[in-house]
Amino acid sequence: MEIALFQPDIAGNVGTILRTAACFGTPAHIIEPCGFPFGDAALKRAGMDYAVRANVRRHADWNDFMHWRADAGRRLVLLTTTGATPLPAFTFEPGDLLLLGAESSGVPPYVHDAAAARVAIPMQPGFRSLNVAVAAGIALAEALRQTKGFPA
């Protein structure tokens, strides 16, 4: 299982997601550009020392990421709030790549179109979305549970 962040806006959320990825041994991808200066100092403040221990691959842009993904043979699973399979009804596969959008804008239509699957975390009526770092943790935990991928 891997996590990818599409043009993230908030360093604190990236740090939290990288900390989660490090704790579970899950590689993470940052698809640039970011809405903040991406660097060790910002990530240390947000994710403490865990963020620098994460297995992170930076991609210059969407095309660079998609070339890597195609070569790696990863299924792209988009976490979204619209037109998606509810998380409890979705079946994850080992090696899935969980993609989360920018906090302020999500992902554009071409990213939706590139996803093999779109998954939504069910919430109470009247709520738009969860914090992206919280959503990443929920989806990653369910994906690892289903695929028996939790660390021993």
PDB file of C-alpha atoms in Angstrom:
ATOM      1  CA  MET A   1       0.000   0.000   0.000  1.00  0.00           C
ATOM      2  CA  GLU A   2       1.226   3.511  -0.799  1.00  0.00           C
ATOM      3  CA  ILE A   3      -0.100   7.046  -0.241  1.00  0.00           C
ATOM      4  CA  ALA A   4       0.114   9.905  -2.741  1.00  0.00           C
ATOM      5  CA  LEU A   5      -0.712  13.568  -2.123  1.00  0.00           C
ATOM      6  CA  PHE A   6      -1.750  15.720  -5.088  1.00  0.00           C
ATOM      7  CA  GLN A   7      -0.360  19.258  -4.777  1.00  0.00           C
ATOM      8  CA  PRO A   8      -0.859  19.515  -1.001  1.00  0.00           C
ATOM      9  CA  ASP A   9      -1.517  22.966   0.478  1.00  0.00           C
ATOM     10  CA  ILE A  10      -0.765  22.577   4.185  1.00  0.00           C
ATOM     11  CA  ALA A  11       2.607  21.488   5.567  1.00  0.00           C
ATOM     12  CA  GLY A  12       1.071  20.324   8.844  1.00  0.00           C
ATOM     13  CA  ASN A  13      -1.195  17.857   7.067  1.00  0.00           C
ATOM     14  CA  VAL A  14       1.676  16.567   4.952  1.00  0.00           C
ATOM     15  CA  GLY A  15       3.773  16.093   8.075  1.00  0.00           C
ATOM     16  CA  THR A  16       0.961  14.186   9.772  1.00  0.00           C
ATOM     17  CA  ILE A  17       0.451  11.948   6.736  1.00  0.00           C
ATOM     18  CA  LEU A  18       4.187  11.291   6.439  1.00  0.00           C
ATOM     19  CA  ARG A  19       4.286  10.410  10.129  1.00  0.00           C
ATOM     20  CA  THR A  20       1.423   7.942   9.578  1.00  0.00           C
ATOM     21  CA  ALA A  21       3.183   6.497   6.539  1.00  0.00           C
ATOM     22  CA  ALA A  22       6.442   6.090   8.477  1.00  0.00           C
ATOM     23  CA  CYS A  23       4.699   4.366  11.398  1.00  0.00           C
ATOM     24  CA  PHE A  24       3.051   1.825   9.079  1.00  0.00           C
ATOM     25  CA  GLY A  25       5.988   1.374   6.700  1.00  0.00           C
ATOM     26  CA  THR A  26       3.956   2.788   3.825  1.00  0.00           C
ATOM     27  CA  PRO A  27       5.773   4.663   1.046  1.00  0.00           C
ATOM     28  CA  ALA A  28       4.451   8.168   0.341  1.00  0.00           C
ATOM     29  CA  HIS A  29       4.473  10.335  -2.770  1.00  0.00           C
ATOM     30  CA  ILE A  30       4.269  14.109  -3.037  1.00  0.00           C
ATOM     31  CA  ILE A  31       2.995  15.357  -6.395  1.00  0.00           C
ATOM     32  CA  GLU A  32       4.209  18.919  -6.759  1.00  0.00           C
ATOM     33  CA  PRO A  33       3.838  21.798  -6.808  1.00  0.00           C
ATOM     34  CA  CYS A  34       3.062  22.166  -3.110  1.00  0.00           C
ATOM     35  CA  GLY A  35       1.320  25.166  -1.604  1.00  0.00           C
ATOM     36  CA  PHE A  36       4.234  25.662   0.815  1.00  0.00           C
ATOM     37  CA  PRO A  37       8.026  25.398   0.668  1.00  0.00           C
ATOM     38  CA  PHE A  38       8.592  21.653   0.843  1.00  0.00           C
ATOM     39  CA  GLY A  39      11.610  20.863   2.984  1.00  0.00           C
ATOM     40  CA  ASP A  40      12.905  19.085   6.055  1.00  0.00           C
ATOM     41  CA  ALA A  41      12.428  22.079   8.386  1.00  0.00           C
ATOM     42  CA  ALA A  42       8.707  22.451   7.673  1.00  0.00           C
ATOM     43  CA  LEU A  43       8.158  18.719   7.853  1.00  0.00           C
ATOM     44  CA  LYS A  44      10.063  18.352  11.122  1.00  0.00           C
ATOM     45  CA  ARG A  45       7.824  20.983  12.702  1.00  0.00           C
ATOM     46  CA  ALA A  46       4.711  19.207  11.440  1.00  0.00           C
ATOM     47  CA  GLY A  47       5.626  15.543  11.662  1.00  0.00           C
ATOM     48  CA  MET A  48       8.387  15.628  14.246  1.00  0.00           C
ATOM     49  CA  ASP A  49      11.246  13.249  13.579  1.00  0.00           C
ATOM     50  CA  TYR A  50       8.874  10.675  12.061  1.00  0.00           C
ATOM     51  CA  ALA A  51       8.401  12.642   8.843  1.00  0.00           C
ATOM     52  CA  VAL A  52      12.097  12.534   7.972  1.00  0.00           C
ATOM     53  CA  ARG A  53      12.044   8.745   8.535  1.00  0.00           C
ATOM     54  CA  ALA A  54       9.262   8.276   5.976  1.00  0.00           C
ATOM     55  CA  ASN A  55       9.958   6.726   2.584  1.00  0.00           C
ATOM     56  CA  VAL A  56       9.019   9.746   0.437  1.00  0.00           C
ATOM     57  CA  ARG A  57       9.270  10.131  -3.313  1.00  0.00           C
ATOM     58  CA  ARG A  58       8.755  13.570  -4.812  1.00  0.00           C
ATOM     59  CA  HIS A  59       7.277  13.974  -8.297  1.00  0.00           C
ATOM     60  CA  ALA A  60       7.794  17.248 -10.179  1.00  0.00           C
ATOM     61  CA  ASP A  61       4.235  17.161 -11.533  1.00  0.00           C
ATOM     62  CA  TRP A  62       1.262  14.943 -12.388  1.00  0.00           C
ATOM     63  CA  ASN A  63       2.858  13.611 -15.592  1.00  0.00           C
ATOM     64  CA  ASP A  64       6.023  12.580 -13.755  1.00  0.00           C
ATOM     65  CA  PHE A  65       3.898  10.797 -11.149  1.00  0.00           C
ATOM     66  CA  MET A  66       1.781   9.027 -13.781  1.00  0.00           C
ATOM     67  CA  HIS A  67       4.887   7.774 -15.608  1.00  0.00           C
ATOM     68  CA  TRP A  68       6.223   6.379 -12.324  1.00  0.00           C
ATOM     69  CA  ARG A  69       2.836   4.804 -11.501  1.00  0.00           C
ATOM     70  CA  ALA A  70       2.548   3.140 -14.903  1.00  0.00           C
ATOM     71  CA  ASP A  71       6.061   1.715 -14.617  1.00  0.00           C
ATOM     72  CA  ALA A  72       5.333   0.495 -11.077  1.00  0.00           C
ATOM     73  CA  GLY A  73       2.011  -1.062 -12.116  1.00  0.00           C
ATOM     74  CA  ARG A  74       0.055   0.467  -9.230  1.00  0.00           C
ATOM     75  CA  ARG A  75      -3.749   0.776  -9.201  1.00  0.00           C
ATOM     76  CA  LEU A  76      -4.738   4.367  -8.448  1.00  0.00           C
ATOM     77  CA  VAL A  77      -7.486   4.677  -5.812  1.00  0.00           C
ATOM     78  CA  LEU A  78      -8.717   8.251  -5.322  1.00  0.00           C
ATOM     79  CA  LEU A  79     -10.180   9.307  -1.990  1.00  0.00           C
ATOM     80  CA  THR A  80     -12.915  11.794  -2.842  1.00  0.00           C
ATOM     81  CA  THR A  81     -16.178  13.204  -1.569  1.00  0.00           C
ATOM     82  CA  THR A  82     -18.045  12.889  -4.880  1.00  0.00           C
ATOM     83  CA  GLY A  83     -19.304  10.028  -7.032  1.00  0.00           C
ATOM     84  CA  ALA A  84     -17.519   7.299  -5.174  1.00  0.00           C
ATOM     85  CA  THR A  85     -17.849   3.821  -3.708  1.00  0.00           C
ATOM     86  CA  PRO A  86     -18.321   3.988   0.068  1.00  0.00           C
ATOM     87  CA  LEU A  87     -15.164   2.882   1.900  1.00  0.00           C
ATOM     88  CA  PRO A  88     -16.857  -0.096   3.649  1.00  0.00           C
ATOM     89  CA  ALA A  89     -17.982  -1.459   0.257  1.00  0.00           C
ATOM     90  CA  PHE A  90     -14.608  -1.115  -1.494  1.00  0.00           C
ATOM     91  CA  THR A  91     -12.141  -3.986  -1.835  1.00  0.00           C
ATOM     92  CA  PHE A  92      -8.501  -2.945  -1.673  1.00  0.00           C
ATOM     93  CA  GLU A  93      -5.701  -4.920  -3.287  1.00  0.00           C
ATOM     94  CA  PRO A  94      -2.078  -5.180  -2.122  1.00  0.00           C
ATOM     95  CA  GLY A  95      -0.030  -2.506  -3.854  1.00  0.00           C
ATOM     96  CA  ASP A  96      -2.889  -0.020  -4.249  1.00  0.00           C
ATOM     97  CA  LEU A  97      -1.886   3.623  -4.382  1.00  0.00           C
ATOM     98  CA  LEU A  98      -4.191   5.807  -2.270  1.00  0.00           C
ATOM     99  CA  LEU A  99      -4.391   9.325  -3.728  1.00  0.00           C
ATOM    100  CA  LEU A 100      -5.609  12.335  -1.754  1.00  0.00           C
ATOM    101  CA  GLY A 101      -6.205  15.797  -3.185  1.00  0.00           C
ATOM    102  CA  ALA A 102      -5.200  19.270  -2.114  1.00  0.00           C
ATOM    103  CA  GLU A 103      -6.931  20.526   1.010  1.00  0.00           C
ATOM    104  CA  SER A 104      -8.343  23.639  -0.691  1.00  0.00           C
ATOM    105  CA  SER A 105      -9.388  22.227  -4.050  1.00  0.00           C
ATOM    106  CA  GLY A 106      -9.276  18.431  -4.131  1.00  0.00           C
ATOM    107  CA  VAL A 107      -8.200  17.189  -7.564  1.00  0.00           C
ATOM    108  CA  PRO A 108      -9.110  18.346 -11.079  1.00  0.00           C
ATOM    109  CA  PRO A 109     -11.291  16.263 -13.436  1.00  0.00           C
ATOM    110  CA  TYR A 110      -8.297  14.753 -15.273  1.00  0.00           C
ATOM    111  CA  VAL A 111      -7.114  13.217 -11.990  1.00  0.00           C
ATOM    112  CA  HIS A 112     -10.586  11.801 -11.327  1.00  0.00           C
ATOM    113  CA  ASP A 113     -10.514  10.328 -14.832  1.00  0.00           C
ATOM    114  CA  ALA A 114      -7.118   8.684 -14.249  1.00  0.00           C
ATOM    115  CA  ALA A 115      -8.243   6.848 -11.104  1.00  0.00           C
ATOM    116  CA  ALA A 116      -9.133   3.174 -11.397  1.00  0.00           C
ATOM    117  CA  ALA A 117     -11.481   3.631  -8.426  1.00  0.00           C
ATOM    118  CA  ARG A 118     -12.968   6.459  -6.380  1.00  0.00           C
ATOM    119  CA  VAL A 119     -13.668   5.875  -2.706  1.00  0.00           C
ATOM    120  CA  ALA A 120     -15.538   8.042  -0.193  1.00  0.00           C
ATOM    121  CA  ILE A 121     -15.504   7.832   3.581  1.00  0.00           C
ATOM    122  CA  PRO A 122     -19.154   7.940   4.707  1.00  0.00           C
ATOM    123  CA  MET A 123     -20.064  10.792   7.055  1.00  0.00           C
ATOM    124  CA  GLN A 124     -23.148  12.234   8.674  1.00  0.00           C
ATOM    125  CA  PRO A 125     -25.354  14.350   6.366  1.00  0.00           C
ATOM    126  CA  GLY A 126     -24.409  18.016   6.168  1.00  0.00           C
ATOM    127  CA  PHE A 127     -20.641  17.568   6.414  1.00  0.00           C
ATOM    128  CA  ARG A 128     -18.425  18.249   3.377  1.00  0.00           C
ATOM    129  CA  SER A 129     -15.222  16.458   4.214  1.00  0.00           C
ATOM    130  CA  LEU A 130     -12.739  15.260   6.792  1.00  0.00           C
ATOM    131  CA  ASN A 131      -9.294  16.736   7.287  1.00  0.00           C
ATOM    132  CA  VAL A 132      -7.059  15.193   4.607  1.00  0.00           C
ATOM    133  CA  ALA A 133      -4.657  13.713   7.169  1.00  0.00           C
ATOM    134  CA  VAL A 134      -7.531  12.112   9.072  1.00  0.00           C
ATOM    135  CA  ALA A 135      -8.987  10.745   5.821  1.00  0.00           C
ATOM    136  CA  ALA A 136      -5.587   9.333   4.841  1.00  0.00           C
ATOM    137  CA  GLY A 137      -5.299   7.531   8.174  1.00  0.00           C
ATOM    138  CA  ILE A 138      -8.806   6.079   7.990  1.00  0.00           C
ATOM    139  CA  ALA A 139      -8.403   4.861   4.407  1.00  0.00           C
ATOM    140  CA  LEU A 140      -4.901   3.507   4.971  1.00  0.00           C
ATOM    141  CA  ALA A 141      -6.008   1.593   8.071  1.00  0.00           C
ATOM    142  CA  GLU A 142      -8.903   0.006   6.191  1.00  0.00           C
ATOM    143  CA  ALA A 143      -6.689  -0.857   3.210  1.00  0.00           C
ATOM    144  CA  LEU A 144      -4.047  -2.429   5.475  1.00  0.00           C
ATOM    145  CA  ARG A 145      -6.741  -4.321   7.424  1.00  0.00           C
ATOM    146  CA  GLN A 146      -8.231  -5.774   4.254  1.00  0.00           C
ATOM    147  CA  THR A 147      -4.898  -6.750   2.737  1.00  0.00           C
ATOM    148  CA  LYS A 148      -3.374  -7.959   6.022  1.00  0.00           C
ATOM    149  CA  GLY A 149      -0.663  -5.358   5.563  1.00  0.00           C
ATOM    150  CA  PHE A 150      -0.300  -4.047   9.104  1.00  0.00           C
ATOM    151  CA  PRO A 151       3.261  -4.314  10.473  1.00  0.00           C
ATOM    152  CA  ALA A 152       3.855  -7.411  12.572  1.00  0.00           C
TER     153      ALA A 152
END
